[in-house]
Structure formats: C-alpha cells, structure tokens
Amino acid sequence: MDPVDSAGGGRRPGLTKGGGGTSVADRPLLEVEGLHTQFRTDDGLVRAVDGVDLTIGRGEVLAVVGESGCGKSIMARSILRLIDKPGRITGGHIRVHTEDAVVDMATADGPAVRTVRGRKIAMVFQEPIAAMSPMHTLGNQLGEAVRLHEGADKKEARKRSVELLRRVGIPAPERRIDEYPFQMSGGMLQRVMIAMALSCGPELLIADEPTTALDVTTQAQILDLLRSLQQDTGMAVMLITHDLGVAAQMADRVAVMYLGRVVEDGPLDDVFRAPRHPYTKALLGSVPKLGSGSRARLTPVRGMVPSAYRRPSGCPFHPRCDAFMAGRCDVTVPTPVREPDRPGAVSCLLYEEDSA
Ligand SMILES: Nc1ncnc2c1ncn2[C@@H]1O[C@H](COP(=O)(O)OP(=O)(O)OP(=O)(O)O)[C@@H](O)[C@H]1O
Ligand SMILES: [Mg+2]
C-alpha cells in the first residue's frame, strides 16, 4: 500500500491546536468539507470524490449508500489517507476533532495522520482475508495491533487479544488465537477484523461493505455484532453499504452518494420515508417493501452509472432523472439546499428557489 502522505506544507500541516472555545463534546467528530479525490490515469481524469460534504457526530451511526462506483470507498479511504497512487486528494478538508487538536486529514503530515489512523478512526473492509497476512496466526496479527496501540508486552497482548476475540463472538478464543486465517470462515475472519479495529478503542469505525462477501445468516450476525459493539462502546460508525435494508436496520442518519457527491443526507426516517432527491427516490423504488405484497413491482434505477471518464455536465444524475429539466439540470451544478424545518440537505435544482 502506498498512502499519499505528501499533501500540504509547513512544519505540521493539517494540525491546529485547541478547539476554538467550544468543548470537544459540542463539536462533530468528523467534518468532511468539499473533499475532492482524483485519479489521473492514461485514459483521463477520474473524479472519484467530487466535493463531498458530510459530518459524523460522536456515537452516531451514519450509513453511506449509493450504487457501485459512486465513490463510497474512495471517500472512506481518503479519510484515512489510504489512497493508492495515482489517486490524490486534490481539495477540501477532513477535520477530525480530538481532545486537544483538530487534525485535517486532507493535508496532515505522516505523524499527524498516525495519531488518527487506527487510533481515533479504524476501518473494516469488505474482504477480510485480503487485509490479513496468510503467514501469521491471529494471535500474531492481533497481538501486534494491541502492542502497537497499548505498548503492552507479549503476554499481556495475548491476554488482551483473547479478550477481544471473545468480545467479537469467536468461540474458544484461547485455542483459535493460534490458528491461521485460512483455517477460519469468512464470517469468523470478519469478526477478527472487527476485533483488530477495536483494539485501539476508536471513536469512529468505518465499515466498508463489511457483510457483502458473507452469506445472509452470517451477514445478520455481523450486523448484530456491530450494533451491540457500537452501543457498548458509544463509538461512531460510518457504515458503507449499497444495501438499503442494512442501512435501515443500523443507521441514525443516511448520506446518499452519486458520482462522487452526497446528493441527499438527513435522519434515516426523513430520508427513507420522505426522500427528496430523485436519485434517492429511484434507489428506494428498487428495494422490496415489507407488506407491499408479492405483486408489487420493483423498478431499478433507470439507466446505468456513467463511465468514470464521461461525467455528465450540470447535475451528474440528469441523464437518468425522471424530473430532468432541459437547459437547467444539464447546465447547472446543484448546491446543497437546507430547509428550516428539516435537518440535512438535498442537492437538486428542484429545491433551489430560482428553479421555478
Ligand atoms: N485506482 C484507481 N484508478 C482509477 N480509478 C479508480 C481507482 N480506484 C477507484 N477508481 C474509480 O473511482 C470511482 C469510485 O470508486 P469507489 O470504489 O469509491 O466506488 P464505490 O462507491 O465504493 O463502489 P462499490 O459499491 O462497487 O464498492 C469509480 O469510478 C472507480 O472506477
Ligand atoms: Mg466500495
């Protein structure tokens, strides 16, 4: 992995002491503002993240939803500066509020990045096996993480690793700790990955499609585990999923992404019961509803996510939108609109005052 750690300049880029008067508890844990992450390839420029704004409060569960290729993973990896070359954060802010400083992960230098990555914010990926070394036992890998974060000696680290494995529901952890990843099922491995992420007591856990590679029963078990750990520890969770059912079960708030932008966000109930953006409406129309009867028809979102190299002008959703207004939506890029009686925002010209 080759994290891009070169952004910014000065002695300690991205680090600001103090919190400007308000206490830590009053400030959101994470504020992403105008984030841009791009890949310059031989075939052209991919604007994978193209102006994302979002916040996560302490202890909050935010689901990030959207079709494949909308930039969910690249956004999440940008937060931890885990973008491989030729990817690069080209603009915006990723402010992480800690007790004594604000770290802007968009511009922070290596040492500042390491105060956040794996300590304040940890991440769990879709394919646990790819994130683990096949050559080392669980004990070695988990123990390493514990030693790194807590400075524990070998014996203590092993004890703590067994505790962590028990906490994530691994049966007979004293025995299984000496096994290798290939000896474990996908569900068990995902539990181990969650244990590793928890080893540092993060304030935010980013889980990128943590159950997509698992069968349905195991999916439900992992989601239950995440929910109970979240409740026990009070950590915030960013749950990235293309499964709206998963989002509905888990989230307090939802951010809907399309082509590198958050097009709508708000409390789960508001967004799911009364979606505003045509893309959110279309996404929700493509999911079965309980009690709607076996004859209810599902309508997939019309058309396909366009090629990353051919980004539509104006609102990127306009070629697929049922509410398309010619001469407006294909020209003007919508900005987030906030309504006084509703938390969250929607980026659609239908809601901009001068659109009539
Ligand atoms: N290394 C890379 N080089 C060029 N483009 C890339 C690279 N990695 C990702 N992209 C592009 O960035 C865009 C966003 O990708 P990303 O993986 O974030 O999507 P996603 O929303 O996580 O999709 P999925 O639901 O399939 O995981 C896509 O168009 C993808 O092709
Ligand atoms: Mg992804």
mmCIF file of C-alpha atoms and ligand atoms in Angstrom:
data_model
loop_
_atom_site.group_PDB
_atom_site.id
_atom_site.type_symbol
_atom_site.label_atom_id
_atom_site.label_comp_id
_atom_site.label_asym_id
_atom_site.label_seq_id
_atom_site.Cartn_x
_atom_site.Cartn_y
_atom_site.Cartn_z
ATOM 1 C CA MET A 1 0.000 0.000 0.000
ATOM 2 C CA ASP A 2 1.293 3.411 -0.843
ATOM 3 C CA PRO A 3 -0.625 6.016 1.122
ATOM 4 C CA VAL A 4 -0.471 9.520 -0.243
ATOM 5 C CA ASP A 5 1.110 11.399 2.590
ATOM 6 C CA SER A 6 2.509 14.276 0.633
ATOM 7 C CA ALA A 7 -0.324 16.814 0.707
ATOM 8 C CA GLY A 8 0.168 20.130 2.451
ATOM 9 C CA GLY A 9 3.270 22.039 3.503
ATOM 10 C CA GLY A 10 4.796 23.707 6.564
ATOM 11 C CA ARG A 11 6.026 22.145 9.807
ATOM 12 C CA ARG A 12 2.967 20.282 10.982
ATOM 13 C CA PRO A 13 0.462 20.571 8.156
ATOM 14 C CA GLY A 14 -3.123 19.835 8.996
ATOM 15 C CA LEU A 15 -2.706 20.242 12.758
ATOM 16 C CA THR A 16 -4.409 23.057 14.668
ATOM 17 C CA LYS A 17 -4.112 23.274 18.432
ATOM 18 C CA GLY A 18 -7.167 23.807 20.543
ATOM 19 C CA GLY A 19 -10.780 23.777 19.535
ATOM 20 C CA GLY A 20 -11.692 27.441 19.255
ATOM 21 C CA GLY A 21 -13.605 27.801 22.521
ATOM 22 C CA THR A 22 -16.297 25.100 22.234
ATOM 23 C CA SER A 23 -15.783 21.858 24.145
ATOM 24 C CA VAL A 24 -14.954 18.645 22.282
ATOM 25 C CA ALA A 25 -18.362 17.173 23.066
ATOM 26 C CA ASP A 26 -20.066 20.059 21.259
ATOM 27 C CA ARG A 27 -18.153 19.530 18.067
ATOM 28 C CA PRO A 28 -18.795 16.794 15.497
ATOM 29 C CA LEU A 29 -16.204 14.040 15.498
ATOM 30 C CA LEU A 30 -15.591 14.314 11.784
ATOM 31 C CA GLU A 31 -16.325 17.081 9.292
ATOM 32 C CA VAL A 32 -15.689 16.435 5.635
ATOM 33 C CA GLU A 33 -15.999 19.561 3.536
ATOM 34 C CA GLY A 34 -15.640 19.919 -0.229
ATOM 35 C CA LEU A 35 -13.487 16.802 -0.480
ATOM 36 C CA HIS A 36 -12.053 16.003 -3.907
ATOM 37 C CA THR A 37 -10.080 12.843 -4.682
ATOM 38 C CA GLN A 38 -8.955 12.225 -8.240
ATOM 39 C CA PHE A 39 -7.109 9.592 -10.250
ATOM 40 C CA ARG A 40 -5.045 10.832 -13.156
ATOM 41 C CA THR A 41 -4.774 7.843 -15.499
ATOM 42 C CA ASP A 42 -3.622 7.349 -19.102
ATOM 43 C CA ASP A 43 -7.268 7.341 -20.155
ATOM 44 C CA GLY A 44 -8.105 10.613 -18.411
ATOM 45 C CA LEU A 45 -9.058 12.090 -15.067
ATOM 46 C CA VAL A 46 -11.402 10.198 -12.730
ATOM 47 C CA ARG A 47 -13.161 12.474 -10.244
ATOM 48 C CA ALA A 48 -13.906 9.666 -7.793
ATOM 49 C CA VAL A 49 -14.823 12.067 -4.980
ATOM 50 C CA ASP A 50 -16.057 15.372 -6.307
ATOM 51 C CA GLY A 51 -16.981 17.713 -3.488
ATOM 52 C CA VAL A 52 -18.238 15.552 -0.621
ATOM 53 C CA ASP A 53 -19.660 17.309 2.429
ATOM 54 C CA LEU A 54 -20.619 15.274 5.467
ATOM 55 C CA THR A 55 -20.347 15.198 9.237
ATOM 56 C CA ILE A 56 -20.486 12.472 11.865
ATOM 57 C CA GLY A 57 -21.298 13.236 15.458
ATOM 58 C CA ARG A 58 -19.943 11.356 18.448
ATOM 59 C CA GLY A 59 -21.652 7.984 18.845
ATOM 60 C CA GLU A 60 -23.651 8.424 15.659
ATOM 61 C CA VAL A 61 -24.225 5.721 13.028
ATOM 62 C CA LEU A 62 -24.127 7.161 9.523
ATOM 63 C CA ALA A 63 -24.947 4.926 6.565
ATOM 64 C CA VAL A 64 -23.374 5.943 3.261
ATOM 65 C CA VAL A 65 -25.381 4.456 0.406
ATOM 66 C CA GLY A 66 -25.252 4.605 -3.375
ATOM 67 C CA GLU A 67 -24.709 2.404 -6.407
ATOM 68 C CA SER A 68 -21.407 0.781 -7.307
ATOM 69 C CA GLY A 69 -18.762 3.234 -8.497
ATOM 70 C CA CYS A 70 -20.242 6.285 -6.746
ATOM 71 C CA GLY A 71 -17.081 6.884 -4.738
ATOM 72 C CA LYS A 72 -18.066 5.496 -1.334
ATOM 73 C CA SER A 73 -14.869 3.512 -0.792
ATOM 74 C CA ILE A 74 -12.566 6.191 -2.168
ATOM 75 C CA MET A 75 -14.224 8.749 0.105
ATOM 76 C CA ALA A 76 -13.746 6.467 3.124
ATOM 77 C CA ARG A 77 -10.160 5.633 2.225
ATOM 78 C CA SER A 78 -9.436 9.345 1.728
ATOM 79 C CA ILE A 79 -10.477 9.972 5.342
ATOM 80 C CA LEU A 80 -7.669 7.669 6.490
ATOM 81 C CA ARG A 81 -5.304 8.694 3.693
ATOM 82 C CA LEU A 82 -5.286 5.193 2.275
ATOM 83 C CA ILE A 83 -5.449 6.215 -1.369
ATOM 84 C CA ASP A 84 -3.102 4.392 -3.685
ATOM 85 C CA LYS A 85 -1.304 6.262 -6.465
ATOM 86 C CA PRO A 86 -2.243 7.628 -8.970
ATOM 87 C CA GLY A 87 -5.018 8.723 -6.616
ATOM 88 C CA ARG A 88 -4.671 12.044 -4.829
ATOM 89 C CA ILE A 89 -6.706 14.250 -2.541
ATOM 90 C CA THR A 90 -6.882 17.444 -4.573
ATOM 91 C CA GLY A 91 -9.032 19.643 -2.368
ATOM 92 C CA GLY A 92 -11.220 20.094 0.666
ATOM 93 C CA HIS A 93 -10.969 19.319 4.359
ATOM 94 C CA ILE A 94 -11.315 16.219 6.528
ATOM 95 C CA ARG A 95 -11.349 17.647 10.047
ATOM 96 C CA VAL A 96 -11.053 15.192 12.916
ATOM 97 C CA HIS A 97 -11.722 16.830 16.270
ATOM 98 C CA THR A 98 -9.644 15.269 19.033
ATOM 99 C CA GLU A 99 -9.397 16.417 22.663
ATOM 100 C CA ASP A 100 -6.556 18.838 22.141
ATOM 101 C CA ALA A 101 -6.307 19.418 18.415
ATOM 102 C CA VAL A 102 -8.077 19.414 15.103
ATOM 103 C CA VAL A 103 -6.349 17.230 12.530
ATOM 104 C CA ASP A 104 -7.165 17.919 8.900
ATOM 105 C CA MET A 105 -6.510 14.552 7.302
ATOM 106 C CA ALA A 106 -6.631 16.133 3.839
ATOM 107 C CA THR A 107 -3.370 17.953 4.487
ATOM 108 C CA ALA A 108 -1.861 16.368 7.623
ATOM 109 C CA ASP A 109 1.703 15.048 7.576
ATOM 110 C CA GLY A 110 2.669 11.443 8.386
ATOM 111 C CA PRO A 111 2.919 11.767 12.207
ATOM 112 C CA ALA A 112 -0.420 13.607 12.420
ATOM 113 C CA VAL A 113 -2.057 11.002 10.154
ATOM 114 C CA ARG A 114 -0.808 8.287 12.505
ATOM 115 C CA THR A 115 -2.405 9.981 15.526
ATOM 116 C CA VAL A 116 -5.756 9.432 13.816
ATOM 117 C CA ARG A 117 -5.422 6.280 11.735
ATOM 118 C CA GLY A 118 -6.032 3.153 13.792
ATOM 119 C CA ARG A 119 -6.312 5.233 16.989
ATOM 120 C CA LYS A 120 -9.200 7.651 16.543
ATOM 121 C CA ILE A 121 -10.548 6.081 13.374
ATOM 122 C CA ALA A 122 -10.300 2.418 12.384
ATOM 123 C CA MET A 123 -11.558 0.701 9.269
ATOM 124 C CA VAL A 124 -13.002 -2.695 8.405
ATOM 125 C CA PHE A 125 -13.006 -3.774 4.750
ATOM 126 C CA GLN A 126 -15.217 -5.938 2.580
ATOM 127 C CA GLU A 127 -12.727 -8.785 2.095
ATOM 128 C CA PRO A 128 -11.211 -9.659 5.478
ATOM 129 C CA ILE A 129 -8.868 -12.280 4.019
ATOM 130 C CA ALA A 130 -7.197 -9.657 1.803
ATOM 131 C CA ALA A 131 -6.494 -7.455 4.820
ATOM 132 C CA MET A 132 -4.750 -10.211 6.790
ATOM 133 C CA SER A 133 -1.393 -11.895 6.394
ATOM 134 C CA PRO A 134 -1.776 -15.595 5.444
ATOM 135 C CA MET A 135 1.598 -16.343 7.056
ATOM 136 C CA HIS A 136 0.805 -15.328 10.633
ATOM 137 C CA THR A 137 -1.592 -16.615 13.272
ATOM 138 C CA LEU A 138 -4.468 -14.485 14.518
ATOM 139 C CA GLY A 139 -2.564 -14.096 17.780
ATOM 140 C CA ASN A 140 0.459 -12.660 15.980
ATOM 141 C CA GLN A 141 -1.609 -10.181 13.971
ATOM 142 C CA LEU A 142 -3.991 -9.109 16.685
ATOM 143 C CA GLY A 143 -1.209 -9.069 19.294
ATOM 144 C CA GLU A 144 0.840 -6.816 17.018
ATOM 145 C CA ALA A 145 -2.042 -4.340 16.804
ATOM 146 C CA VAL A 146 -2.535 -4.404 20.593
ATOM 147 C CA ARG A 147 1.207 -3.952 21.256
ATOM 148 C CA LEU A 148 1.368 -1.071 18.808
ATOM 149 C CA HIS A 149 -1.527 0.775 20.391
ATOM 150 C CA GLU A 150 -1.156 -0.051 24.045
ATOM 151 C CA GLY A 151 2.546 -0.701 24.392
ATOM 152 C CA ALA A 152 1.678 -3.998 26.098
ATOM 153 C CA ASP A 153 4.261 -6.782 26.424
ATOM 154 C CA LYS A 154 3.792 -10.101 24.599
ATOM 155 C CA LYS A 155 1.980 -11.872 27.420
ATOM 156 C CA GLU A 156 -0.380 -9.008 28.090
ATOM 157 C CA ALA A 157 -1.019 -8.560 24.372
ATOM 158 C CA ARG A 158 -2.007 -12.212 24.067
ATOM 159 C CA LYS A 159 -4.362 -11.945 27.026
ATOM 160 C CA ARG A 160 -5.935 -8.824 25.603
ATOM 161 C CA SER A 161 -6.209 -10.444 22.148
ATOM 162 C CA VAL A 162 -8.090 -13.403 23.639
ATOM 163 C CA GLU A 163 -10.439 -10.943 25.357
ATOM 164 C CA LEU A 164 -11.006 -9.089 22.099
ATOM 165 C CA LEU A 165 -11.719 -12.324 20.213
ATOM 166 C CA ARG A 166 -14.214 -13.318 22.890
ATOM 167 C CA ARG A 167 -15.827 -9.918 22.683
ATOM 168 C CA VAL A 168 -16.451 -10.289 18.953
ATOM 169 C CA GLY A 169 -18.007 -13.730 19.478
ATOM 170 C CA ILE A 170 -15.200 -16.102 18.448
ATOM 171 C CA PRO A 171 -15.819 -19.403 20.253
ATOM 172 C CA ALA A 172 -12.898 -20.945 22.212
ATOM 173 C CA PRO A 173 -10.680 -17.901 21.632
ATOM 174 C CA GLU A 174 -7.807 -19.377 23.712
ATOM 175 C CA ARG A 175 -7.459 -22.088 21.083
ATOM 176 C CA ARG A 176 -8.420 -20.214 17.933
ATOM 177 C CA ILE A 177 -5.912 -17.462 18.578
ATOM 178 C CA ASP A 178 -3.188 -19.844 17.341
ATOM 179 C CA GLU A 179 -4.956 -20.545 14.051
ATOM 180 C CA TYR A 180 -4.127 -19.064 10.654
ATOM 181 C CA PRO A 181 -6.622 -17.012 8.607
ATOM 182 C CA PHE A 182 -7.159 -19.826 6.065
ATOM 183 C CA GLN A 183 -8.499 -22.017 8.875
ATOM 184 C CA MET A 184 -11.391 -19.652 9.504
ATOM 185 C CA SER A 185 -14.684 -18.971 7.746
ATOM 186 C CA GLY A 186 -15.395 -15.575 6.159
ATOM 187 C CA GLY A 187 -17.729 -14.610 8.996
ATOM 188 C CA MET A 188 -15.172 -15.524 11.664
ATOM 189 C CA LEU A 189 -12.471 -13.606 9.810
ATOM 190 C CA GLN A 190 -14.667 -10.537 9.624
ATOM 191 C CA ARG A 191 -15.089 -10.828 13.410
ATOM 192 C CA VAL A 192 -11.300 -10.923 13.746
ATOM 193 C CA MET A 193 -11.011 -7.805 11.568
ATOM 194 C CA ILE A 194 -13.528 -6.066 13.794
ATOM 195 C CA ALA A 195 -11.507 -7.155 16.854
ATOM 196 C CA MET A 196 -8.378 -5.648 15.281
ATOM 197 C CA ALA A 197 -10.194 -2.411 14.555
ATOM 198 C CA LEU A 198 -11.479 -2.280 18.136
ATOM 199 C CA SER A 199 -8.053 -2.953 19.639
ATOM 200 C CA CYS A 200 -7.320 0.760 19.807
ATOM 201 C CA GLY A 201 -10.724 1.841 21.104
ATOM 202 C CA PRO A 202 -11.534 4.019 18.081
ATOM 203 C CA GLU A 203 -14.001 6.887 18.294
ATOM 204 C CA LEU A 204 -15.108 6.150 14.736
ATOM 205 C CA LEU A 205 -15.271 2.799 12.977
ATOM 206 C CA ILE A 206 -15.556 2.939 9.201
ATOM 207 C CA ALA A 207 -17.030 -0.311 7.923
ATOM 208 C CA ASP A 208 -16.874 -0.549 4.118
ATOM 209 C CA GLU A 209 -19.395 -3.157 2.937
ATOM 210 C CA PRO A 210 -18.453 -5.342 5.920
ATOM 211 C CA THR A 211 -21.038 -8.014 5.143
ATOM 212 C CA THR A 212 -21.222 -8.016 1.342
ATOM 213 C CA ALA A 213 -18.940 -11.041 0.952
ATOM 214 C CA LEU A 214 -20.871 -13.091 3.524
ATOM 215 C CA ASP A 215 -23.940 -15.317 3.333
ATOM 216 C CA VAL A 216 -27.228 -13.874 4.559
ATOM 217 C CA THR A 217 -27.226 -15.539 8.006
ATOM 218 C CA THR A 218 -23.650 -14.529 8.712
ATOM 219 C CA GLN A 219 -24.400 -11.003 7.443
ATOM 220 C CA ALA A 220 -27.129 -10.648 10.054
ATOM 221 C CA GLN A 221 -24.802 -11.906 12.804
ATOM 222 C CA ILE A 222 -22.050 -9.450 11.883
ATOM 223 C CA LEU A 223 -24.524 -6.569 11.777
ATOM 224 C CA ASP A 224 -25.846 -7.586 15.218
ATOM 225 C CA LEU A 225 -22.276 -7.652 16.480
ATOM 226 C CA LEU A 226 -21.521 -4.197 15.064
ATOM 227 C CA ARG A 227 -24.680 -2.805 16.572
ATOM 228 C CA SER A 228 -24.017 -4.214 20.037
ATOM 229 C CA LEU A 229 -20.369 -3.087 19.985
ATOM 230 C CA GLN A 230 -21.479 0.366 18.921
ATOM 231 C CA GLN A 231 -23.950 0.530 21.783
ATOM 232 C CA ASP A 232 -21.455 -0.811 24.341
ATOM 233 C CA THR A 233 -18.580 1.445 23.358
ATOM 234 C CA GLY A 234 -20.502 4.514 22.166
ATOM 235 C CA MET A 235 -18.206 4.779 19.150
ATOM 236 C CA ALA A 236 -19.497 6.375 15.966
ATOM 237 C CA VAL A 237 -19.851 4.163 12.892
ATOM 238 C CA MET A 238 -19.727 5.040 9.206
ATOM 239 C CA LEU A 239 -21.391 2.081 7.541
ATOM 240 C CA ILE A 240 -20.867 1.963 3.802
ATOM 241 C CA THR A 241 -23.367 -0.227 2.024
ATOM 242 C CA HIS A 242 -25.267 -0.486 -1.220
ATOM 243 C CA ASP A 243 -27.931 -2.421 0.712
ATOM 244 C CA LEU A 244 -30.649 -0.031 1.831
ATOM 245 C CA GLY A 245 -32.107 -2.715 4.108
ATOM 246 C CA VAL A 246 -28.842 -2.813 6.050
ATOM 247 C CA ALA A 247 -28.822 0.979 6.270
ATOM 248 C CA ALA A 248 -32.413 0.970 7.551
ATOM 249 C CA GLN A 249 -31.549 -1.521 10.306
ATOM 250 C CA MET A 250 -28.440 0.208 11.521
ATOM 251 C CA ALA A 251 -28.305 3.922 10.864
ATOM 252 C CA ASP A 252 -29.304 7.090 12.678
ATOM 253 C CA ARG A 253 -28.530 9.147 9.608
ATOM 254 C CA VAL A 254 -28.052 8.472 5.912
ATOM 255 C CA ALA A 255 -25.885 10.095 3.239
ATOM 256 C CA VAL A 256 -26.765 9.177 -0.338
ATOM 257 C CA MET A 257 -23.847 9.384 -2.775
ATOM 258 C CA TYR A 258 -23.964 9.680 -6.536
ATOM 259 C CA LEU A 259 -20.878 10.137 -8.743
ATOM 260 C CA GLY A 260 -18.609 11.422 -6.044
ATOM 261 C CA ARG A 261 -21.075 13.709 -4.236
ATOM 262 C CA VAL A 262 -23.519 13.466 -1.383
ATOM 263 C CA VAL A 263 -26.807 14.268 -3.108
ATOM 264 C CA GLU A 264 -29.009 13.958 -0.031
ATOM 265 C CA ASP A 265 -28.491 13.441 3.657
ATOM 266 C CA GLY A 266 -30.574 13.522 6.788
ATOM 267 C CA PRO A 267 -32.052 11.426 9.596
ATOM 268 C CA LEU A 268 -32.868 7.867 8.462
ATOM 269 C CA ASP A 269 -36.625 8.263 8.881
ATOM 270 C CA ASP A 270 -36.766 11.511 6.907
ATOM 271 C CA VAL A 271 -34.678 10.221 4.030
ATOM 272 C CA PHE A 272 -36.333 6.805 3.784
ATOM 273 C CA ARG A 273 -39.946 7.887 4.415
ATOM 274 C CA ALA A 274 -39.877 11.148 2.516
ATOM 275 C CA PRO A 275 -36.930 11.133 0.111
ATOM 276 C CA ARG A 276 -36.401 14.375 -1.769
ATOM 277 C CA HIS A 277 -33.702 13.740 -4.337
ATOM 278 C CA PRO A 278 -34.912 11.911 -7.478
ATOM 279 C CA TYR A 279 -31.916 9.576 -7.104
ATOM 280 C CA THR A 280 -32.896 8.638 -3.535
ATOM 281 C CA LYS A 281 -36.473 8.081 -4.711
ATOM 282 C CA ALA A 282 -35.254 5.863 -7.541
ATOM 283 C CA LEU A 283 -32.959 3.887 -5.218
ATOM 284 C CA LEU A 284 -35.772 3.303 -2.740
ATOM 285 C CA GLY A 285 -38.093 2.233 -5.568
ATOM 286 C CA SER A 286 -35.649 -0.540 -6.362
ATOM 287 C CA VAL A 287 -35.961 -2.219 -2.934
ATOM 288 C CA PRO A 288 -38.760 -4.582 -1.873
ATOM 289 C CA LYS A 289 -41.008 -3.217 0.867
ATOM 290 C CA LEU A 290 -42.351 -5.362 3.649
ATOM 291 C CA GLY A 291 -46.108 -5.805 3.340
ATOM 292 C CA SER A 292 -46.317 -4.422 -0.183
ATOM 293 C CA GLY A 293 -47.439 -7.831 -1.488
ATOM 294 C CA SER A 294 -45.786 -10.249 -3.841
ATOM 295 C CA ARG A 295 -47.241 -8.473 -6.906
ATOM 296 C CA ALA A 296 -45.618 -5.120 -6.098
ATOM 297 C CA ARG A 297 -43.184 -4.269 -8.867
ATOM 298 C CA LEU A 298 -39.643 -3.246 -8.275
ATOM 299 C CA THR A 299 -38.258 -0.561 -10.532
ATOM 300 C CA PRO A 300 -34.482 -0.482 -10.842
ATOM 301 C CA VAL A 301 -32.841 2.919 -11.162
ATOM 302 C CA ARG A 302 -33.196 3.733 -14.880
ATOM 303 C CA GLY A 303 -30.026 3.555 -16.965
ATOM 304 C CA MET A 304 -26.535 2.931 -15.628
ATOM 305 C CA VAL A 305 -23.918 4.824 -13.660
ATOM 306 C CA PRO A 306 -21.962 6.543 -16.488
ATOM 307 C CA SER A 307 -18.313 5.780 -17.132
ATOM 308 C CA ALA A 308 -15.990 7.496 -14.713
ATOM 309 C CA TYR A 309 -14.330 9.201 -17.677
ATOM 310 C CA ARG A 310 -17.580 10.646 -19.029
ATOM 311 C CA ARG A 311 -19.030 12.678 -16.253
ATOM 312 C CA PRO A 312 -22.299 14.379 -17.275
ATOM 313 C CA SER A 313 -22.415 18.182 -17.244
ATOM 314 C CA GLY A 314 -24.566 20.021 -14.692
ATOM 315 C CA CYS A 315 -26.210 17.653 -12.237
ATOM 316 C CA PRO A 316 -24.412 14.330 -12.742
ATOM 317 C CA PHE A 317 -27.698 12.429 -12.286
ATOM 318 C CA HIS A 318 -29.570 14.301 -15.036
ATOM 319 C CA PRO A 319 -29.318 11.641 -17.806
ATOM 320 C CA ARG A 320 -31.150 9.149 -15.550
ATOM 321 C CA CYS A 321 -33.500 11.523 -13.767
ATOM 322 C CA ASP A 322 -37.300 11.375 -14.104
ATOM 323 C CA ALA A 323 -37.551 15.052 -13.113
ATOM 324 C CA PHE A 324 -34.946 16.263 -15.659
ATOM 325 C CA MET A 325 -35.390 19.928 -16.658
ATOM 326 C CA ALA A 326 -33.727 20.566 -20.029
ATOM 327 C CA GLY A 327 -31.499 23.624 -20.143
ATOM 328 C CA ARG A 328 -31.145 23.665 -16.373
ATOM 329 C CA CYS A 329 -30.139 20.289 -14.981
ATOM 330 C CA ASP A 330 -27.660 19.656 -17.794
ATOM 331 C CA VAL A 331 -26.070 23.063 -17.254
ATOM 332 C CA THR A 332 -26.105 23.998 -13.577
ATOM 333 C CA VAL A 333 -24.385 22.014 -10.822
ATOM 334 C CA PRO A 334 -26.807 21.924 -7.869
ATOM 335 C CA THR A 335 -25.615 23.023 -4.448
ATOM 336 C CA PRO A 336 -26.879 21.627 -1.105
ATOM 337 C CA VAL A 337 -30.223 23.141 -0.125
ATOM 338 C CA ARG A 338 -31.219 23.177 3.545
ATOM 339 C CA GLU A 339 -34.811 23.614 4.656
ATOM 340 C CA PRO A 340 -35.523 25.229 8.031
ATOM 341 C CA ASP A 341 -37.956 22.523 9.164
ATOM 342 C CA ARG A 342 -35.820 19.563 8.157
ATOM 343 C CA PRO A 343 -32.275 18.555 9.123
ATOM 344 C CA GLY A 344 -29.893 17.551 6.342
ATOM 345 C CA ALA A 345 -29.645 18.805 2.796
ATOM 346 C CA VAL A 346 -30.565 17.925 -0.779
ATOM 347 C CA SER A 347 -28.568 18.866 -3.890
ATOM 348 C CA CYS A 348 -31.168 19.158 -6.622
ATOM 349 C CA LEU A 349 -32.320 22.122 -8.697
ATOM 350 C CA LEU A 350 -35.971 21.230 -7.947
ATOM 351 C CA TYR A 351 -35.334 22.581 -4.460
ATOM 352 C CA GLU A 352 -33.350 25.678 -5.369
ATOM 353 C CA GLU A 353 -35.513 28.769 -5.086
ATOM 354 C CA ASP A 354 -34.920 30.199 -8.530
ATOM 355 C CA SER A 355 -35.574 26.869 -10.269
ATOM 356 C CA ALA A 356 -39.222 27.538 -10.976
HETATM 357 N N1 LIG B 1 -7.019 3.047 -8.793
HETATM 358 C C1 LIG B 1 -7.984 3.649 -9.487
HETATM 359 N N2 LIG B 1 -7.735 4.218 -10.676
HETATM 360 C C2 LIG B 1 -8.698 4.839 -11.387
HETATM 361 N N3 LIG B 1 -9.976 4.956 -10.972
HETATM 362 C C3 LIG B 1 -10.283 4.411 -9.794
HETATM 363 C C4 LIG B 1 -9.322 3.734 -8.980
HETATM 364 N N4 LIG B 1 -9.945 3.295 -7.851
HETATM 365 C C5 LIG B 1 -11.220 3.692 -7.963
HETATM 366 N N5 LIG B 1 -11.436 4.364 -9.113
HETATM 367 C C6 LIG B 1 -12.705 4.933 -9.591
HETATM 368 O O1 LIG B 1 -13.253 5.751 -8.595
HETATM 369 C C7 LIG B 1 -14.668 5.695 -8.647
HETATM 370 C C8 LIG B 1 -15.209 5.429 -7.272
HETATM 371 O O2 LIG B 1 -14.855 4.132 -6.871
HETATM 372 P P1 LIG B 1 -15.259 3.508 -5.455
HETATM 373 O O3 LIG B 1 -14.501 2.245 -5.316
HETATM 374 O O4 LIG B 1 -15.083 4.526 -4.407
HETATM 375 O O5 LIG B 1 -16.811 3.214 -5.643
HETATM 376 P P2 LIG B 1 -17.822 2.572 -4.602
HETATM 377 O O6 LIG B 1 -18.949 3.518 -4.439
HETATM 378 O O7 LIG B 1 -17.080 2.160 -3.388
HETATM 379 O O8 LIG B 1 -18.338 1.290 -5.396
HETATM 380 P P3 LIG B 1 -18.677 -0.194 -4.857
HETATM 381 O O9 LIG B 1 -20.088 -0.117 -4.322
HETATM 382 O O10 LIG B 1 -18.597 -1.025 -6.091
HETATM 383 O O11 LIG B 1 -17.674 -0.575 -3.832
HETATM 384 C C9 LIG B 1 -15.033 4.633 -9.668
HETATM 385 O O12 LIG B 1 -15.372 5.258 -10.876
HETATM 386 C C10 LIG B 1 -13.755 3.861 -9.804
HETATM 387 O O13 LIG B 1 -13.649 3.323 -11.112
HETATM 388 MG MG MG B 2 -16.672 0.325 -2.481
#
